[in-house]
Amino acid sequence: EAQVTQNPRYLITVTGKKLTVTCSQNMNHEYMSWYRQDPGLGLRQIYYSMNVEVTDKGDVPEGYKVSRKEKRNFPLILESPSPNQTSLYFCASSLHRSWGYGYTFGSGTRLTVV
Amino acid sequence: LAKTTQPISMDSYEGQEVNITCSHNNIATNDYITWYQQFPSQGPRFIIQGYKTKVTNEVASLFIPADRKSSTLSLPRVSLSDTAVYYCLVGINQAGTALIFGKGTTLSVSS
């Protein structure tokens, strides 16, 4: 089944403790992206990647890092999480970044930073 | 980038047809209109996309008038499981790197 898999689904952590949220897709998509979703603010892009070793900032990249060493994986790294990074995170992939219909989203990771 | 306006919320009953209208007065010539559905705590899911006139798939229909300044997502005979947020998207961000989600329409279906 074609899918984007995120792990973990739920995570509670403490301020400053480094964490990684994994994202993997099995569709051989070149484009991958991370979004966060907050009440009243909607979905906002954090980082995106056009292909292996090609990443760039989205609208809200502060406090996050990403890497794209393999086509299928696009982990989101929080080096020093803070409470304002408490949010619902989604990874998405697409065969082409501009194909609005082609985005497949993961099931989400709900992160709480205390 | 065309701004979209859609109702914040709608209520319906099982078995009814639901029409959600989205206005996008500044749509560009090469913009497609795309609708996504999102259930609570799940990622958005593509429903349908169109450019003009009418598009139908197994889930919904999309009606787009000739001037393309609005579009209507039609969900036939909704069920409780159609309760979700529906997003109307027009085009993509200026850099061509991200979908732009507005606030969407929260559809509540009751029995």
Coordinates of C-alpha atoms in Angstrom, one line a residue:
Chain A
E1 CA 0.0 0.0 0.0
A2 CA 1.3 3.4 -1.0
Q3 CA 1.8 5.4 2.2
V4 CA 3.7 7.9 4.3
T5 CA 4.7 6.5 7.7
Q6 CA 5.5 8.7 10.6
N7 CA 6.8 7.6 14.0
P8 CA 6.0 8.0 16.7
R9 CA 2.3 8.9 16.7
Y10 CA 2.4 10.5 20.1
L11 CA 5.4 11.9 22.0
I12 CA 5.7 13.7 25.3
T13 CA 9.1 15.1 26.0
V14 CA 10.9 17.7 28.2
T15 CA 12.3 21.0 27.2
G16 CA 15.8 20.7 25.7
K17 CA 15.8 16.9 25.1
K18 CA 16.7 16.2 21.5
L19 CA 14.2 14.2 19.5
T20 CA 13.7 12.9 16.0
V21 CA 10.4 12.2 14.3
T22 CA 10.8 9.8 11.4
C23 CA 9.1 9.9 8.1
S24 CA 9.3 7.3 5.3
Q25 CA 7.4 6.9 2.0
N26 CA 7.2 3.9 -0.3
M27 CA 6.1 5.7 -3.5
N28 CA 9.5 6.7 -4.8
H29 CA 8.5 10.4 -4.5
E30 CA 11.1 13.0 -5.0
Y31 CA 9.4 15.8 -3.0
M32 CA 8.9 15.6 0.7
S33 CA 7.8 18.1 3.3
W34 CA 7.0 18.7 6.9
Y35 CA 4.0 20.7 8.2
R36 CA 2.8 21.6 11.6
Q37 CA -0.8 22.2 12.5
D38 CA -1.9 24.5 15.3
P39 CA -5.4 25.6 16.3
G40 CA -6.3 28.9 14.6
L41 CA -3.1 28.8 12.5
G42 CA -3.8 25.9 10.2
L43 CA -1.1 23.9 8.4
R44 CA 2.2 25.6 8.0
Q45 CA 5.2 24.3 6.2
I46 CA 8.4 23.7 8.2
Y47 CA 10.9 22.3 5.7
Y48 CA 10.8 20.7 2.3
S49 CA 13.1 18.6 0.2
M50 CA 13.1 18.4 -3.6
N51 CA 15.3 15.3 -3.7
V52 CA 18.2 13.6 -1.9
E53 CA 20.5 16.0 -0.2
V54 CA 18.3 19.0 -1.3
T55 CA 16.4 20.6 1.5
D56 CA 15.1 24.1 2.1
K57 CA 13.2 26.1 4.7
G58 CA 9.5 26.6 4.6
D59 CA 7.5 29.2 6.5
V60 CA 8.3 28.2 10.1
P61 CA 11.8 26.5 10.2
E62 CA 13.1 28.0 13.4
G63 CA 14.0 25.3 15.9
Y64 CA 13.9 22.4 13.4
K65 CA 16.4 20.5 11.3
V66 CA 15.9 18.0 8.5
S67 CA 18.0 15.6 6.5
R68 CA 17.4 13.7 3.2
K69 CA 20.1 11.1 2.9
E70 CA 17.8 8.6 1.2
K71 CA 14.9 9.2 -1.1
R72 CA 12.4 7.5 1.1
N73 CA 13.3 9.0 4.4
F74 CA 12.9 12.6 5.7
P75 CA 13.4 12.8 9.4
L76 CA 12.5 16.0 11.4
I77 CA 14.9 16.8 14.2
L78 CA 14.3 19.1 17.2
E79 CA 17.7 19.7 18.7
S80 CA 16.4 21.5 21.8
P81 CA 12.6 21.3 21.9
S82 CA 10.7 24.1 23.6
P83 CA 7.0 24.3 24.7
N84 CA 6.1 26.4 21.6
Q85 CA 6.9 23.4 19.5
T86 CA 4.0 21.5 21.0
S87 CA 1.9 20.8 17.9
L88 CA 0.6 18.2 15.5
Y89 CA 3.2 17.4 12.8
F90 CA 2.6 15.9 9.4
C91 CA 5.0 14.6 6.8
A92 CA 3.9 14.7 3.2
S93 CA 5.4 13.4 -0.1
S94 CA 4.6 14.0 -3.7
L95 CA 5.9 12.9 -7.1
H96 CA 6.1 16.6 -8.0
R97 CA 6.0 19.5 -5.6
S98 CA 3.5 21.5 -7.7
W99 CA 1.0 18.7 -8.3
G100 CA -1.6 19.7 -5.7
Y101 CA -3.5 16.5 -6.2
G102 CA -0.5 14.3 -5.6
Y103 CA 0.3 15.0 -1.9
T104 CA 0.2 12.0 0.4
F105 CA 0.2 12.9 4.1
G106 CA 1.2 10.7 7.0
S107 CA -1.1 10.1 10.0
G108 CA 0.6 12.7 12.1
T109 CA 2.7 13.0 15.2
R110 CA 1.3 14.7 18.2
L111 CA 4.2 16.2 20.1
T112 CA 3.9 17.7 23.6
V113 CA 6.9 19.5 25.1
V114 CA 6.7 20.2 28.8
Chain B
L1 CA -1.6 33.3 -5.1
A2 CA -5.4 33.2 -5.1
K3 CA -7.0 33.6 -1.7
T4 CA -9.9 31.3 -0.9
T5 CA -13.0 31.9 1.1
Q6 CA -15.2 29.1 2.3
P7 CA -17.8 28.7 5.2
I8 CA -16.3 28.0 8.6
S9 CA -18.8 25.3 9.3
M10 CA -21.7 23.4 8.0
D11 CA -24.2 20.9 9.5
S12 CA -26.0 18.1 7.7
Y13 CA -27.9 14.9 8.3
E14 CA -27.1 11.5 7.1
G15 CA -28.3 10.8 3.5
Q16 CA -28.4 14.4 2.5
E17 CA -26.3 16.0 -0.3
V18 CA -23.8 18.6 0.9
N19 CA -22.5 21.4 -1.2
I20 CA -19.5 23.4 0.0
T21 CA -18.7 26.5 -2.0
C22 CA -15.3 28.1 -2.2
S23 CA -14.7 31.5 -3.7
H24 CA -11.4 32.4 -5.3
N25 CA -11.8 35.7 -7.2
N26 CA -8.1 36.0 -8.0
I27 CA -7.5 32.6 -9.5
A28 CA -4.8 32.5 -12.1
T29 CA -5.1 31.1 -15.5
N30 CA -3.0 28.1 -14.8
D31 CA -4.3 27.3 -11.3
Y32 CA -6.1 24.1 -10.6
I33 CA -8.7 23.8 -7.8
T34 CA -8.1 21.0 -5.3
W35 CA -10.1 19.8 -2.3
Y36 CA -8.6 17.9 0.6
Q37 CA -10.4 16.2 3.5
Q38 CA -9.0 16.0 7.0
F39 CA -10.3 13.8 9.9
P40 CA -9.4 14.8 13.4
S41 CA -5.7 14.0 14.2
Q42 CA -5.1 12.6 10.7
G43 CA -3.3 14.0 7.7
P44 CA -5.2 15.7 4.9
R45 CA -6.4 13.4 2.1
F46 CA -6.8 14.4 -1.5
I47 CA -10.5 14.3 -2.6
I48 CA -10.8 15.8 -6.1
Q49 CA -9.2 18.3 -8.4
G50 CA -10.5 20.2 -11.4
Y51 CA -9.8 23.1 -13.8
K52 CA -13.2 23.9 -15.3
T53 CA -16.7 22.6 -15.7
K54 CA -17.4 19.4 -13.8
V55 CA -15.3 16.6 -12.4
T56 CA -16.7 13.5 -10.7
N57 CA -15.1 10.6 -9.0
E58 CA -16.2 7.9 -6.6
V59 CA -16.2 10.2 -3.6
A60 CA -17.4 13.6 -4.8
S61 CA -18.2 16.0 -7.6
L62 CA -16.6 19.4 -8.3
F63 CA -18.5 22.1 -10.1
I64 CA -16.6 25.0 -11.6
P65 CA -18.4 27.8 -13.4
A66 CA -17.0 29.3 -16.6
D67 CA -15.4 32.3 -14.8
R68 CA -13.7 30.0 -12.3
K69 CA -14.1 32.5 -9.5
S70 CA -15.7 29.9 -7.4
S71 CA -16.1 26.2 -7.1
T72 CA -18.5 23.8 -5.3
L73 CA -17.6 20.5 -3.8
S74 CA -20.6 18.2 -3.7
L75 CA -20.8 15.2 -1.4
P76 CA -23.7 12.9 -2.3
R77 CA -25.6 11.2 0.5
V78 CA -23.3 12.0 3.4
S79 CA -22.8 9.6 6.3
L80 CA -21.5 10.1 9.8
S81 CA -18.0 9.2 8.5
D82 CA -18.0 12.3 6.3
T83 CA -17.6 14.5 9.4
A84 CA -14.3 16.2 8.7
V85 CA -12.7 19.5 7.7
Y86 CA -12.7 20.2 4.0
Y87 CA -10.1 22.4 2.5
C88 CA -10.3 24.2 -0.9
L89 CA -6.9 24.9 -2.4
V90 CA -6.1 27.0 -5.4
G91 CA -2.7 26.8 -7.0
I92 CA 0.4 26.5 -4.8
N93 CA 2.6 29.0 -3.0
Q94 CA 4.6 31.5 -4.9
A95 CA 7.8 29.5 -4.6
G96 CA 6.1 26.5 -5.9
T97 CA 7.1 24.5 -2.9
A98 CA 4.0 24.1 -0.6
L99 CA 0.3 23.7 -0.6
I100 CA -1.5 26.6 1.1
F101 CA -4.2 25.4 3.4
G102 CA -6.8 27.9 4.7
K103 CA -9.1 27.4 7.7
G104 CA -11.3 25.0 5.8
T105 CA -15.0 24.1 6.4
T106 CA -15.9 21.9 9.3
L107 CA -18.7 19.6 8.2
S108 CA -20.7 17.9 10.9
V109 CA -23.0 15.1 9.9
S110 CA -25.6 13.9 12.4
S111 CA -28.0 11.0 12.4

